[in-house]
GROMACS .gro file of C-alpha atoms in nm:
model
   66
    1MET     CA    1  13.960   9.873   9.875
    2HIS     CA    2  13.650   9.674   9.965
    3ARG     CA    3  13.313   9.808   9.853
    4SER     CA    4  12.989   9.699  10.021
    5VAL     CA    5  12.681   9.595   9.825
    6VAL     CA    6  12.507   9.926   9.899
    7ASP     CA    7  12.791  10.151   9.781
    8PRO     CA    8  12.749  10.260   9.418
    9ALA     CA    9  13.041  10.230   9.181
   10PRO     CA   10  13.213  10.558   9.091
   11GLY     CA   11  12.988  10.758   8.857
   12GLU     CA   12  12.673  10.558   8.937
   13ARG     CA   13  12.364  10.699   9.106
   14LYS     CA   14  12.250  10.588   9.445
   15PRO     CA   15  11.916  10.399   9.424
   16ALA     CA   16  11.730  10.679   9.606
   17GLU     CA   17  11.835  10.939   9.348
   18GLN     CA   18  11.595  11.012   9.062
   19PRO     CA   19  11.626  11.232   8.755
   20ALA     CA   20  11.486  11.580   8.825
   21GLY     CA   21  11.185  11.535   8.594
   22ARG     CA   22  11.058  11.227   8.779
   23ARG     CA   23  11.049  11.358   9.136
   24GLY     CA   24  10.701  11.340   9.280
   25HIS     CA   25  10.552  11.220   8.951
   26ARG     CA   26  10.220  11.043   9.005
   27ALA     CA   27   9.968  10.917   8.752
   28LEU     CA   28   9.632  11.094   8.735
   29PRO     CA   29   9.360  10.880   8.896
   30VAL     CA   30   9.104  10.714   8.669
   31GLY     CA   31   8.796  10.936   8.654
   32THR     CA   32   8.988  11.265   8.676
   33VAL     CA   33   8.832  11.523   8.439
   34LEU     CA   34   9.065  11.770   8.267
   35GLU     CA   35   8.942  12.103   8.130
   36ASN     CA   36   8.585  11.988   8.206
   37ARG     CA   37   8.611  11.774   7.892
   38TYR     CA   38   8.853  11.478   7.906
   39GLU     CA   39   8.786  11.195   8.154
   40ILE     CA   40   9.096  10.984   8.230
   41GLN     CA   41   9.032  10.614   8.167
   42ARG     CA   42   9.379  10.457   8.192
   43VAL     CA   43   9.753  10.504   8.151
   44CYS     CA   44   9.869  10.408   7.800
   45GLY     CA   45  10.240  10.453   7.861
   46ARG     CA   46  10.514  10.637   8.047
   47GLY     CA   47  10.836  10.781   7.916
   48GLY     CA   48  11.122  10.994   8.033
   49MET     CA   49  10.929  11.320   8.006
   50SER     CA   50  10.558  11.240   8.025
   51THR     CA   51  10.272  10.999   8.079
   52VAL     CA   52  10.017  10.930   7.803
   53TYR     CA   53   9.657  10.864   7.903
   54ALA     CA   54   9.349  10.730   7.728
   55ALA     CA   55   9.074  10.979   7.803
   56ARG     CA   56   8.713  10.999   7.690
   57ASP     CA   57   8.630  11.326   7.518
   58LYS     CA   58   8.298  11.416   7.679
   59ARG     CA   59   8.211  11.656   7.395
   60PHE     CA   60   8.243  11.401   7.112
   61SER     CA   61   8.207  11.074   7.311
   62GLN     CA   62   8.527  10.924   7.176
   63VAL     CA   63   8.856  10.810   7.329
   64GLU     CA   64   9.161  11.030   7.274
   65ARG     CA   65   9.526  10.997   7.380
   66ILE     CA   66   9.652  11.290   7.583
   0.00000   0.00000   0.00000
């Protein structure tokens, strides 16, 4: 049997498929304020279940990871 380049091997995902937890996931824009306290400054990292941001704590004027 001949398989084309676009056909996945048995048991493999098609490229368009994503794990359920990643569908529609978008980073918060820089400047977004959460809970009227934390201002997003940048993305620190992304993992399988979440994104970690550097955010300025407006109450204490320091950078936190959330």
